[in-house]
Short mmCIF file of C-alpha atoms and ligand atoms in Angstrom, two decimals:
data_model
loop_
_atom_site.label_atom_id
_atom_site.label_comp_id
_atom_site.label_asym_id
_atom_site.label_seq_id
_atom_site.Cartn_x
_atom_site.Cartn_y
_atom_site.Cartn_z
CA MET Q 284 0.00 0.00 0.00
CA VAL Q 285 1.28 3.47 -0.80
CA LYS Q 286 1.72 5.53 2.36
CA THR Q 287 0.43 9.07 2.27
CA ASN Q 288 -0.85 11.58 4.72
CA ARG Q 289 -4.34 11.64 3.24
CA ALA Q 290 -7.35 11.98 5.44
CA ASN Q 291 -8.66 8.77 6.96
CA PHE Q 292 -11.82 7.40 8.49
CA GLY Q 293 -11.34 7.06 12.23
CA SER Q 294 -12.69 3.55 12.91
CA LYS Q 295 -13.86 0.29 11.43
CA LEU Q 296 -17.49 0.98 12.24
CA GLY Q 297 -17.05 4.42 10.75
CA ILE Q 298 -15.82 2.88 7.50
CA ILE Q 299 -18.77 0.54 7.21
CA LEU Q 300 -21.31 3.15 8.17
CA ALA Q 301 -19.91 5.80 5.85
CA SER Q 302 -19.86 3.35 2.90
CA ALA Q 303 -23.30 2.08 3.82
CA GLY Q 304 -24.36 5.68 4.20
CA SER Q 305 -23.35 6.24 0.62
CA ALA Q 306 -25.13 3.11 -0.54
CA VAL Q 307 -28.30 3.50 1.49
CA GLY Q 308 -30.33 6.42 0.30
CA LEU Q 309 -33.13 7.42 -2.02
CA GLY Q 310 -32.00 4.53 -4.20
CA ASN Q 311 -33.33 2.09 -1.61
CA ILE Q 312 -36.41 3.85 -0.36
CA TRP Q 313 -37.51 5.90 -3.37
CA ARG Q 314 -36.02 4.26 -6.50
CA PHE Q 315 -36.04 0.55 -5.61
CA PRO Q 316 -39.79 0.43 -4.89
CA TYR Q 317 -40.83 2.28 -8.00
CA GLU Q 318 -38.51 0.26 -10.24
CA THR Q 319 -39.90 -2.90 -8.65
CA GLY Q 320 -43.40 -1.57 -9.26
CA ASN Q 321 -42.65 -0.70 -12.88
CA HIS Q 322 -41.10 -4.08 -13.55
CA GLY Q 323 -43.74 -6.31 -12.07
CA GLY Q 324 -42.61 -7.13 -8.52
CA ALA Q 325 -41.08 -10.36 -7.24
CA ALA Q 326 -39.36 -11.50 -10.45
CA PHE Q 327 -37.57 -8.18 -10.68
CA ILE Q 328 -36.44 -8.52 -7.07
CA LEU Q 329 -34.98 -11.97 -7.71
CA ILE Q 330 -33.02 -10.72 -10.71
CA TYR Q 331 -31.95 -7.73 -8.65
CA LEU Q 332 -30.60 -10.01 -5.91
CA GLY Q 333 -28.71 -12.00 -8.53
CA CYS Q 334 -27.14 -8.79 -9.81
CA ILE Q 335 -26.11 -7.76 -6.29
CA ILE Q 336 -24.38 -11.08 -5.61
CA LEU Q 337 -22.80 -11.76 -8.98
CA LEU Q 338 -21.98 -8.25 -10.13
CA GLY Q 339 -22.38 -5.81 -7.25
CA LEU Q 340 -20.26 -7.39 -4.53
CA PRO Q 341 -17.28 -8.35 -6.75
CA ILE Q 342 -17.27 -4.91 -8.34
CA MET Q 343 -17.53 -3.25 -4.96
CA ILE Q 344 -14.49 -5.19 -3.78
CA SER Q 345 -12.70 -4.09 -6.97
CA GLU Q 346 -13.51 -0.46 -6.33
CA PHE Q 347 -12.33 -0.77 -2.76
CA LEU Q 348 -9.01 -2.21 -3.78
CA ILE Q 349 -8.48 0.30 -6.57
CA GLY Q 350 -9.15 3.18 -4.18
CA ARG Q 351 -7.10 1.93 -1.27
CA ARG Q 352 -4.18 0.83 -3.39
CA SER Q 353 -3.95 4.06 -5.36
CA GLN Q 354 -4.78 6.33 -2.41
CA ALA Q 355 -6.27 8.69 -4.92
CA ASN Q 356 -9.51 10.16 -6.16
CA ALA Q 357 -11.52 8.33 -8.80
CA GLY Q 358 -10.16 10.41 -11.66
CA ARG Q 359 -6.54 9.70 -10.80
CA SER Q 360 -6.54 6.22 -9.34
CA TYR Q 361 -6.33 4.47 -12.72
CA SER Q 362 -3.44 6.67 -13.83
CA ILE Q 363 -1.58 5.65 -10.71
CA LEU Q 364 -2.25 1.94 -11.11
CA LYS Q 365 -1.73 1.87 -14.90
CA PRO Q 366 0.18 4.99 -15.80
CA GLY Q 367 0.09 6.24 -19.37
CA THR Q 368 -2.94 4.20 -20.42
CA GLN Q 369 -6.48 5.14 -21.37
CA TRP Q 370 -7.87 3.51 -18.20
CA LYS Q 371 -7.93 6.98 -16.69
CA TRP Q 372 -11.18 7.49 -18.59
CA VAL Q 373 -13.00 5.02 -16.35
CA GLY Q 374 -12.35 7.36 -13.46
CA ARG Q 375 -13.17 10.48 -15.42
CA ILE Q 376 -16.45 9.11 -16.72
CA GLY Q 377 -17.22 8.24 -13.10
CA VAL Q 378 -16.63 11.83 -12.03
CA LEU Q 379 -19.00 13.01 -14.74
CA ALA Q 380 -21.60 10.43 -13.64
CA SER Q 381 -21.36 11.61 -10.03
CA PHE Q 382 -22.03 15.14 -11.18
CA LEU Q 383 -25.07 14.17 -13.25
CA ILE Q 384 -26.51 11.92 -10.55
CA LEU Q 385 -26.04 14.56 -7.88
CA SER Q 386 -27.97 17.05 -10.02
CA TYR Q 387 -31.15 15.03 -10.34
CA TYR Q 388 -30.84 13.15 -7.07
CA SER Q 389 -30.84 16.45 -5.18
CA VAL Q 390 -34.20 17.30 -6.71
CA VAL Q 391 -35.79 14.30 -5.01
CA ALA Q 392 -33.71 14.90 -1.89
CA GLY Q 393 -35.25 18.36 -1.84
CA TRP Q 394 -38.74 16.79 -1.96
CA THR Q 395 -37.91 14.98 1.29
CA LEU Q 396 -37.41 18.37 2.93
CA GLU Q 397 -40.77 19.64 1.68
CA TYR Q 398 -42.39 16.50 3.06
CA THR Q 399 -40.57 16.90 6.38
CA LEU Q 400 -42.01 20.38 6.59
CA GLN Q 401 -45.50 19.19 5.63
CA ALA Q 402 -45.32 16.41 8.22
CA ALA Q 403 -44.07 18.80 10.88
CA THR Q 404 -46.89 21.27 10.21
CA ASN Q 405 -49.39 18.44 10.40
CA SER Q 406 -50.63 18.89 6.83
CA PHE Q 407 -51.13 15.15 6.27
CA ALA Q 408 -53.89 14.95 8.86
CA GLY Q 409 -57.27 13.90 7.54
CA LYS Q 410 -56.18 13.57 3.89
CA SER Q 411 -57.25 10.74 1.60
CA ALA Q 412 -55.13 8.75 -0.86
CA ASN Q 413 -56.38 10.90 -3.68
CA ASP Q 414 -55.51 14.11 -1.84
CA PHE Q 415 -51.92 12.94 -1.56
CA ILE Q 416 -51.73 12.28 -5.31
CA VAL Q 417 -53.04 15.76 -6.08
CA SER Q 418 -50.83 17.49 -3.56
CA PHE Q 419 -47.74 15.76 -4.91
CA GLN Q 420 -48.58 16.81 -8.43
CA LEU Q 421 -49.16 20.39 -7.34
CA PHE Q 422 -45.89 20.50 -5.46
CA SER Q 423 -43.63 18.83 -8.03
CA GLY Q 424 -45.10 20.89 -10.84
CA ASN Q 425 -44.72 24.14 -8.92
CA PRO Q 426 -41.97 26.23 -10.57
CA TRP Q 427 -40.43 27.54 -7.34
CA ARG Q 428 -40.79 25.45 -4.24
CA PRO Q 429 -38.83 22.39 -5.41
CA LEU Q 430 -36.02 24.68 -6.60
CA ILE Q 431 -35.70 26.24 -3.20
CA TRP Q 432 -35.50 22.84 -1.51
CA LEU Q 433 -33.01 21.59 -4.08
CA THR Q 434 -30.78 24.54 -3.30
CA VAL Q 435 -31.14 24.12 0.45
CA PHE Q 436 -30.26 20.44 0.15
CA LEU Q 437 -27.17 21.02 -1.94
CA LEU Q 438 -25.97 23.79 0.39
CA ALA Q 439 -26.35 21.44 3.35
CA THR Q 440 -24.31 18.81 1.50
CA HIS Q 441 -21.75 21.47 0.67
CA PHE Q 442 -21.44 22.45 4.28
CA ILE Q 443 -20.71 18.89 5.42
CA ILE Q 444 -18.26 18.34 2.55
CA VAL Q 445 -16.12 21.32 3.45
CA LYS Q 446 -15.90 20.11 7.04
CA GLY Q 447 -13.85 17.17 5.74
CA VAL Q 448 -13.87 13.41 5.88
CA GLU Q 449 -13.86 12.32 9.47
CA LYS Q 450 -15.79 15.09 11.16
CA GLY Q 451 -18.36 15.53 8.44
CA ILE Q 452 -18.98 12.24 6.69
CA GLU Q 453 -18.24 9.76 9.41
CA LYS Q 454 -19.97 11.43 12.32
CA SER Q 455 -23.20 12.06 10.50
CA SER Q 456 -23.42 8.46 9.22
CA LYS Q 457 -22.77 6.92 12.63
CA MET Q 458 -25.77 8.49 14.25
CA MET Q 459 -28.33 8.37 11.54
CA MET Q 460 -28.06 4.94 9.97
CA PRO Q 461 -29.15 2.91 13.02
CA ALA Q 462 -32.08 5.24 13.67
CA LEU Q 463 -33.28 4.83 10.10
CA PHE Q 464 -33.13 1.07 10.34
CA ILE Q 465 -35.22 0.89 13.49
CA LEU Q 466 -37.87 3.22 12.13
CA LEU Q 467 -38.15 1.16 8.95
CA LEU Q 468 -38.69 -1.99 10.97
CA ILE Q 469 -41.53 -0.40 12.90
CA LEU Q 470 -43.15 0.82 9.69
CA VAL Q 471 -42.94 -2.64 8.10
CA VAL Q 472 -44.89 -4.08 10.98
CA TYR Q 473 -47.62 -1.48 10.59
CA SER Q 474 -47.75 -1.70 6.82
CA VAL Q 475 -48.05 -5.47 6.52
CA THR Q 476 -50.85 -5.55 9.08
CA LEU Q 477 -53.01 -2.97 7.27
CA PRO Q 478 -56.30 -4.39 6.03
CA GLY Q 479 -55.84 -5.42 2.38
CA ALA Q 480 -52.05 -5.65 2.65
CA GLU Q 481 -51.93 -9.28 1.40
CA LYS Q 482 -51.98 -8.34 -2.25
CA GLY Q 483 -48.93 -6.17 -1.76
CA ILE Q 484 -47.10 -8.96 0.03
CA ALA Q 485 -47.94 -11.37 -2.79
CA PHE Q 486 -46.68 -8.82 -5.33
CA LEU Q 487 -43.32 -8.90 -3.53
CA LEU Q 488 -43.10 -12.63 -2.99
CA LYS Q 489 -44.78 -14.38 -5.94
CA PRO Q 490 -42.68 -13.98 -9.07
CA ASP Q 491 -44.43 -13.72 -12.43
CA PHE Q 492 -41.72 -14.60 -14.90
CA SER Q 493 -43.95 -13.96 -17.89
CA LYS Q 494 -43.25 -10.27 -17.45
CA VAL Q 495 -39.46 -10.67 -17.58
CA ASN Q 496 -37.70 -9.21 -20.62
CA GLY Q 497 -34.40 -7.50 -21.44
CA GLU Q 498 -35.64 -4.28 -19.99
CA VAL Q 499 -36.29 -5.90 -16.64
CA PHE Q 500 -32.72 -7.21 -16.59
CA LEU Q 501 -31.28 -3.82 -17.52
CA GLY Q 502 -33.48 -2.17 -14.89
CA ALA Q 503 -32.37 -4.61 -12.20
CA MET Q 504 -28.71 -4.30 -13.10
CA GLY Q 505 -28.87 -0.50 -13.20
CA GLN Q 506 -30.68 -0.45 -9.89
CA ALA Q 507 -28.06 -2.73 -8.31
CA PHE Q 508 -25.24 -0.43 -9.40
CA PHE Q 509 -27.11 2.68 -8.39
CA SER Q 510 -28.09 1.34 -5.01
CA LEU Q 511 -24.62 0.10 -4.12
CA SER Q 512 -23.09 3.38 -5.39
CA LEU Q 513 -21.01 1.43 -7.91
CA GLY Q 514 -19.46 2.02 -11.29
CA MET Q 515 -18.51 5.64 -10.84
CA GLY Q 516 -15.66 5.79 -8.37
CA CYS Q 517 -17.67 6.66 -5.32
CA LEU Q 518 -16.64 3.71 -3.22
CA SER Q 519 -13.11 3.81 -4.60
CA THR Q 520 -12.84 7.39 -3.43
CA TYR Q 521 -14.07 6.36 0.03
CA ALA Q 522 -11.69 3.40 0.05
CA SER Q 523 -8.80 5.77 -0.51
CA TYR Q 524 -9.55 6.95 3.05
CA PHE Q 525 -9.62 3.38 4.47
CA GLY Q 526 -6.85 2.25 6.78
CA LYS Q 527 -4.48 -0.55 5.86
CA HIS Q 528 -6.12 -3.04 8.23
CA THR Q 529 -9.59 -2.74 6.73
CA ASP Q 530 -10.83 -6.12 5.44
CA LEU Q 531 -12.10 -5.09 2.04
CA ALA Q 532 -14.16 -8.19 1.25
CA ARG Q 533 -15.84 -8.21 4.62
CA THR Q 534 -16.63 -4.52 4.40
CA ALA Q 535 -18.18 -5.07 0.98
CA PHE Q 536 -20.37 -7.89 2.32
CA SER Q 537 -21.54 -5.79 5.24
CA VAL Q 538 -22.40 -2.86 2.99
CA GLY Q 539 -24.14 -5.13 0.47
CA ILE Q 540 -26.24 -6.77 3.15
CA ILE Q 541 -27.24 -3.53 4.85
CA ASP Q 542 -28.16 -1.95 1.51
CA THR Q 543 -30.21 -4.91 0.33
CA VAL Q 544 -32.03 -5.39 3.62
CA ILE Q 545 -33.05 -1.73 3.65
CA ALA Q 546 -34.32 -1.84 0.08
CA ILE Q 547 -36.39 -4.94 0.81
CA LEU Q 548 -37.75 -3.38 4.00
CA ALA Q 549 -38.77 -0.33 1.98
CA GLY Q 550 -40.58 -2.66 -0.42
CA PHE Q 551 -42.42 -4.26 2.47
CA ILE Q 552 -43.51 -0.85 3.70
CA ILE Q 553 -44.60 0.55 0.38
CA PHE Q 554 -46.37 -2.24 -1.52
CA PRO Q 555 -48.63 -3.58 1.20
CA ALA Q 556 -49.58 0.02 1.94
CA ALA Q 557 -50.08 0.91 -1.72
CA PHE Q 558 -52.30 -2.09 -2.39
CA ALA Q 559 -54.20 -1.52 0.83
CA VAL Q 560 -55.36 1.89 -0.37
CA GLY Q 561 -55.58 1.07 -4.08
CA ILE Q 562 -52.56 3.01 -5.37
CA GLN Q 563 -51.05 1.49 -8.51
CA PRO Q 564 -47.60 -0.03 -7.90
CA ASP Q 565 -46.28 1.48 -11.14
CA ALA Q 566 -46.96 5.07 -10.12
CA GLY Q 567 -43.26 5.84 -10.80
CA PRO Q 568 -41.09 8.39 -8.98
CA SER Q 569 -44.04 9.78 -7.02
CA LEU Q 570 -44.78 6.37 -5.46
CA ILE Q 571 -43.35 6.86 -1.99
CA PHE Q 572 -44.56 10.45 -1.77
CA ILE Q 573 -48.14 9.38 -2.21
CA THR Q 574 -48.20 6.01 -0.47
CA LEU Q 575 -46.23 6.81 2.64
CA PRO Q 576 -48.15 9.81 3.95
CA ASN Q 577 -51.11 7.51 3.51
CA VAL Q 578 -49.55 4.75 5.56
CA PHE Q 579 -49.05 7.15 8.42
CA GLN Q 580 -52.68 8.25 8.29
CA GLN Q 581 -54.09 4.76 7.90
CA ALA Q 582 -51.84 3.04 10.38
CA PHE Q 583 -51.87 5.62 13.11
CA GLY Q 584 -54.91 7.70 12.21
CA GLU Q 585 -56.72 6.73 15.39
CA VAL Q 586 -53.89 8.22 17.41
CA PRO Q 587 -53.04 11.47 15.64
CA ALA Q 588 -50.03 12.14 17.83
CA LEU Q 589 -48.43 8.87 16.65
CA ALA Q 590 -49.22 9.63 13.00
CA PHE Q 591 -47.54 12.97 13.50
CA ILE Q 592 -44.41 11.67 15.23
CA PHE Q 593 -43.87 8.81 12.79
CA SER Q 594 -44.27 10.90 9.71
CA VAL Q 595 -41.96 13.63 10.93
CA MET Q 596 -39.34 11.10 11.97
CA PHE Q 597 -39.63 9.19 8.70
CA TYR Q 598 -39.04 12.17 6.47
CA ILE Q 599 -36.18 13.46 8.59
CA LEU Q 600 -34.49 10.09 8.36
CA LEU Q 601 -35.15 9.87 4.63
CA ALA Q 602 -33.53 13.26 4.19
CA VAL Q 603 -30.62 12.03 6.27
CA ALA Q 604 -30.26 8.84 4.22
CA ALA Q 605 -30.26 11.05 1.14
CA ILE Q 606 -27.63 13.40 2.50
CA THR Q 607 -25.18 10.63 3.37
CA SER Q 608 -25.49 9.65 -0.31
CA THR Q 609 -25.23 13.16 -1.75
CA ILE Q 610 -22.14 13.68 0.38
CA SER Q 611 -20.52 10.68 -1.28
CA LEU Q 612 -21.52 11.84 -4.76
CA HIS Q 613 -20.23 15.33 -4.03
CA GLU Q 614 -16.99 13.92 -2.63
CA VAL Q 615 -16.16 12.14 -5.90
CA ALA Q 616 -16.25 15.38 -7.88
CA THR Q 617 -14.79 17.56 -5.14
CA ALA Q 618 -11.83 15.26 -4.44
CA TYR Q 619 -11.16 15.11 -8.19
CA LEU Q 620 -11.15 18.88 -8.72
CA HIS Q 621 -9.24 19.47 -5.49
CA GLU Q 622 -6.44 16.99 -6.16
CA GLN Q 623 -6.32 17.19 -9.94
CA PHE Q 624 -6.47 20.93 -10.43
CA LYS Q 625 -4.79 21.91 -7.19
CA MET Q 626 -7.77 23.96 -6.04
CA THR Q 627 -8.51 24.27 -2.35
CA ARG Q 628 -11.17 21.85 -1.13
CA GLY Q 629 -13.49 24.75 -0.48
CA LYS Q 630 -13.19 26.12 -3.97
CA ALA Q 631 -13.60 22.69 -5.56
CA ALA Q 632 -16.72 22.13 -3.51
CA LYS Q 633 -18.15 25.48 -4.59
CA PHE Q 634 -17.77 24.52 -8.24
CA VAL Q 635 -19.55 21.24 -7.69
CA THR Q 636 -22.36 22.72 -5.63
CA GLY Q 637 -22.91 25.60 -8.03
CA GLY Q 638 -22.87 23.36 -11.10
CA CYS Q 639 -25.30 20.90 -9.56
CA ILE Q 640 -27.72 23.59 -8.46
CA PHE Q 641 -27.69 24.90 -12.02
CA LEU Q 642 -28.34 21.51 -13.65
CA GLY Q 643 -30.67 20.47 -10.85
CA ILE Q 644 -32.93 23.45 -11.59
CA PHE Q 645 -33.43 22.24 -15.17
CA CYS Q 646 -34.01 18.68 -13.98
CA SER Q 647 -36.63 19.84 -11.54
CA LEU Q 648 -38.40 22.07 -14.07
CA SER Q 649 -38.49 19.20 -16.55
CA LEU Q 650 -41.02 17.49 -14.29
CA GLY Q 651 -43.52 20.31 -14.51
CA THR Q 652 -43.03 23.73 -16.05
CA THR Q 653 -40.91 22.59 -19.02
CA LYS Q 654 -42.47 19.15 -19.40
CA GLU Q 655 -42.97 19.49 -23.14
CA TYR Q 656 -39.25 19.86 -23.90
CA THR Q 657 -37.80 16.40 -24.35
CA LEU Q 658 -34.65 14.77 -25.67
CA PHE Q 659 -34.88 11.15 -26.91
CA GLY Q 660 -38.45 11.25 -25.64
CA MET Q 661 -37.40 12.08 -22.08
CA GLY Q 662 -37.32 15.18 -19.94
CA LEU Q 663 -33.96 16.13 -18.43
CA PHE Q 664 -34.66 14.46 -15.07
CA ASP Q 665 -35.55 11.13 -16.70
CA LEU Q 666 -32.72 11.47 -19.21
CA PHE Q 667 -30.10 11.97 -16.47
CA ASP Q 668 -31.52 9.01 -14.56
CA PHE Q 669 -31.54 6.81 -17.66
CA VAL Q 670 -28.08 7.75 -18.93
CA THR Q 671 -26.40 7.36 -15.56
CA THR Q 672 -28.06 4.27 -14.09
CA LYS Q 673 -28.70 2.31 -17.25
CA ILE Q 674 -25.62 3.24 -19.25
CA MET Q 675 -22.80 4.94 -17.37
CA LEU Q 676 -22.81 2.88 -14.15
CA PRO Q 677 -23.07 -0.58 -15.79
CA LEU Q 678 -20.45 0.48 -18.33
CA GLY Q 679 -18.23 1.64 -15.46
CA GLY Q 680 -18.85 -1.71 -13.76
CA LEU Q 681 -17.93 -3.61 -16.92
CA LEU Q 682 -14.67 -1.70 -17.29
CA ILE Q 683 -13.83 -2.01 -13.60
CA SER Q 684 -14.30 -5.78 -13.68
CA ILE Q 685 -12.11 -6.06 -16.77
CA PHE Q 686 -9.52 -3.81 -15.16
CA THR Q 687 -9.29 -5.83 -11.95
CA GLY Q 688 -9.78 -9.23 -13.60
CA TRP Q 689 -7.47 -8.87 -16.58
CA VAL Q 690 -5.32 -5.75 -16.40
CA LEU Q 691 -4.23 -5.12 -12.85
CA ASP Q 692 -1.25 -7.11 -11.57
CA LYS Q 693 -2.63 -10.12 -9.64
CA LYS Q 694 -0.10 -9.52 -6.87
CA ILE Q 695 -1.77 -6.20 -6.18
CA VAL Q 696 -5.24 -7.70 -6.18
CA LYS Q 697 -4.23 -10.52 -3.85
CA GLY Q 698 -2.22 -8.19 -1.64
CA GLU Q 699 -5.24 -5.95 -1.16
CA ILE Q 700 -7.70 -8.78 -0.54
CA THR Q 701 -5.43 -10.41 2.04
CA ASN Q 702 -3.97 -7.19 3.45
CA ASP Q 703 -0.53 -8.24 2.32
CA GLY Q 704 -0.89 -11.80 3.56
CA THR Q 705 -2.39 -11.11 6.97
CA LEU Q 706 -5.88 -12.33 5.98
CA LYS Q 707 -6.75 -15.69 4.46
CA GLY Q 708 -8.56 -14.24 1.48
CA VAL Q 709 -10.61 -17.38 0.78
CA ILE Q 710 -12.74 -15.51 -1.70
CA TYR Q 711 -9.81 -14.55 -3.90
CA PRO Q 712 -10.09 -17.31 -6.55
CA TYR Q 713 -13.87 -16.89 -6.83
CA LEU Q 714 -13.52 -13.17 -7.06
CA ILE Q 715 -11.04 -13.39 -9.91
CA PHE Q 716 -13.19 -15.88 -11.76
CA ILE Q 717 -16.25 -13.67 -11.52
CA LEU Q 718 -14.37 -10.53 -12.48
CA LYS Q 719 -12.65 -12.18 -15.39
CA TYR Q 720 -15.54 -14.05 -16.95
CA ILE Q 721 -18.94 -13.80 -15.33
CA ALA Q 722 -19.28 -10.05 -14.77
CA PRO Q 723 -17.99 -8.91 -18.18
CA VAL Q 724 -20.08 -11.48 -20.04
CA ALA Q 725 -23.25 -10.86 -18.01
CA ILE Q 726 -23.06 -7.07 -18.27
CA SER Q 727 -22.27 -7.18 -21.99
CA PHE Q 728 -25.08 -9.64 -22.57
CA ILE Q 729 -27.64 -7.48 -20.78
CA PHE Q 730 -26.43 -4.44 -22.72
CA ILE Q 731 -26.52 -6.15 -26.11
CA ASN Q 732 -29.87 -7.72 -25.40
CA GLU Q 733 -31.27 -4.30 -24.68
CA LEU Q 734 -29.58 -2.51 -27.60
CA GLY Q 735 -32.99 -2.64 -29.19
CA PHE Q 736 -33.93 0.32 -27.04
CA LEU Q 737 -31.34 2.40 -28.89
CA LYS Q 738 -32.89 1.75 -32.27
N1 LIG B 259 -26.53 4.54 -3.62
C1 LIG B 259 -27.20 5.79 -3.44
C2 LIG B 259 -28.66 5.50 -3.11
O1 LIG B 259 -29.05 4.38 -3.17
C3 LIG B 259 -27.11 6.69 -4.64
C4 LIG B 259 -25.74 6.82 -5.16
C5 LIG B 259 -25.42 6.39 -6.43
C6 LIG B 259 -24.75 7.35 -4.34
C7 LIG B 259 -24.14 6.47 -6.91
C8 LIG B 259 -23.45 7.43 -4.81
C9 LIG B 259 -23.17 6.96 -6.08
O2 LIG B 259 -29.40 6.37 -2.79
#
């Protein structure tokens, strides 16, 4: 391992929680349910789990070892490990992806603030399912309010980023992740016991393979990369702050398990609740913003104080889960600008925040005010989501698996997996096999199978 005086995470738990903080976010609670809903339920989830195990975990371990070995930001790590080659583009494309994702992700993150405010001012009380649909449409189509929240959210992220790695990123993750988990568990219990919840549970557990096509595979693969924060140098940037005793494989397993469990829990909150009140599972990005306020009313309506407390807590924690992810997205671009162009961290962060507010405004408007302007049939918000999760991240994953499986010196790979011989590294041969053959073939196959969508 190259020794440097870079910043470091302070503890093992801090490492896991910060990486899990990056992984767990709107991807689990907002995006996973609506993608599951759009792609027919249980069969999508099974394919998703396959993608996590066969592609996600091995690629996460690869990113970890690339980051820790190079001790550098995503943009530079490949130049350090393979100087003078074109591999540097994998990192650079990742930096671009982080910038695009941060721009549209912050729009939805901003919605969580609006909903926190609504919950805190008790505006959910007494509303019906239909009222929630209408009020979401009014809000997301409003030309100003979402822009204000988007800006507030990015400024909050900015503030944590300039405070630095240990104080900012690690501390915030340590407190908020466990709280989120407990609240989700409580909500699952309420949701699955709502009258009429059985249909939602069946939707999650009974696979209907007749609905599976190439698009479902691409959706599941994209969701796996997005949810685990893979394919764009986010976890490699974090790993550059890991200590030399961190067990990379074990950390990857922990993060993968936490991330998957939280997504599944979110599914078990949202679908039973959606079916119970007759909301369509394929409502798309608005799904959690219309079903969840409903859950709180239905589940705790008899005791208004409980409905109030749970909804306020939920949206605060959702905002927190989102911010631990936006921090990691921001860090990729900030670390790149800071180290590559010798800017101060503060100045680099200002560029990123400013740029994302600018792009985020157009993403947000594309959902309402400027709806009729489309590119390839999509508004800017949908286009950014599509290009990043369905193209850039899987492509990044493909290149990363080829890089670790075929290009990088095996001594380096083994040295990182076993911490220079101090760990057994039982997974090493399996990891290499997957990275060399399975991951590249599977990702290419899913891409090629779906090339039809480009026609
Ligand atoms: N994994 C995050 C989530 O699920 C989103 C994210 C994607 C964060 C890519 C970093 C990089 O919300």
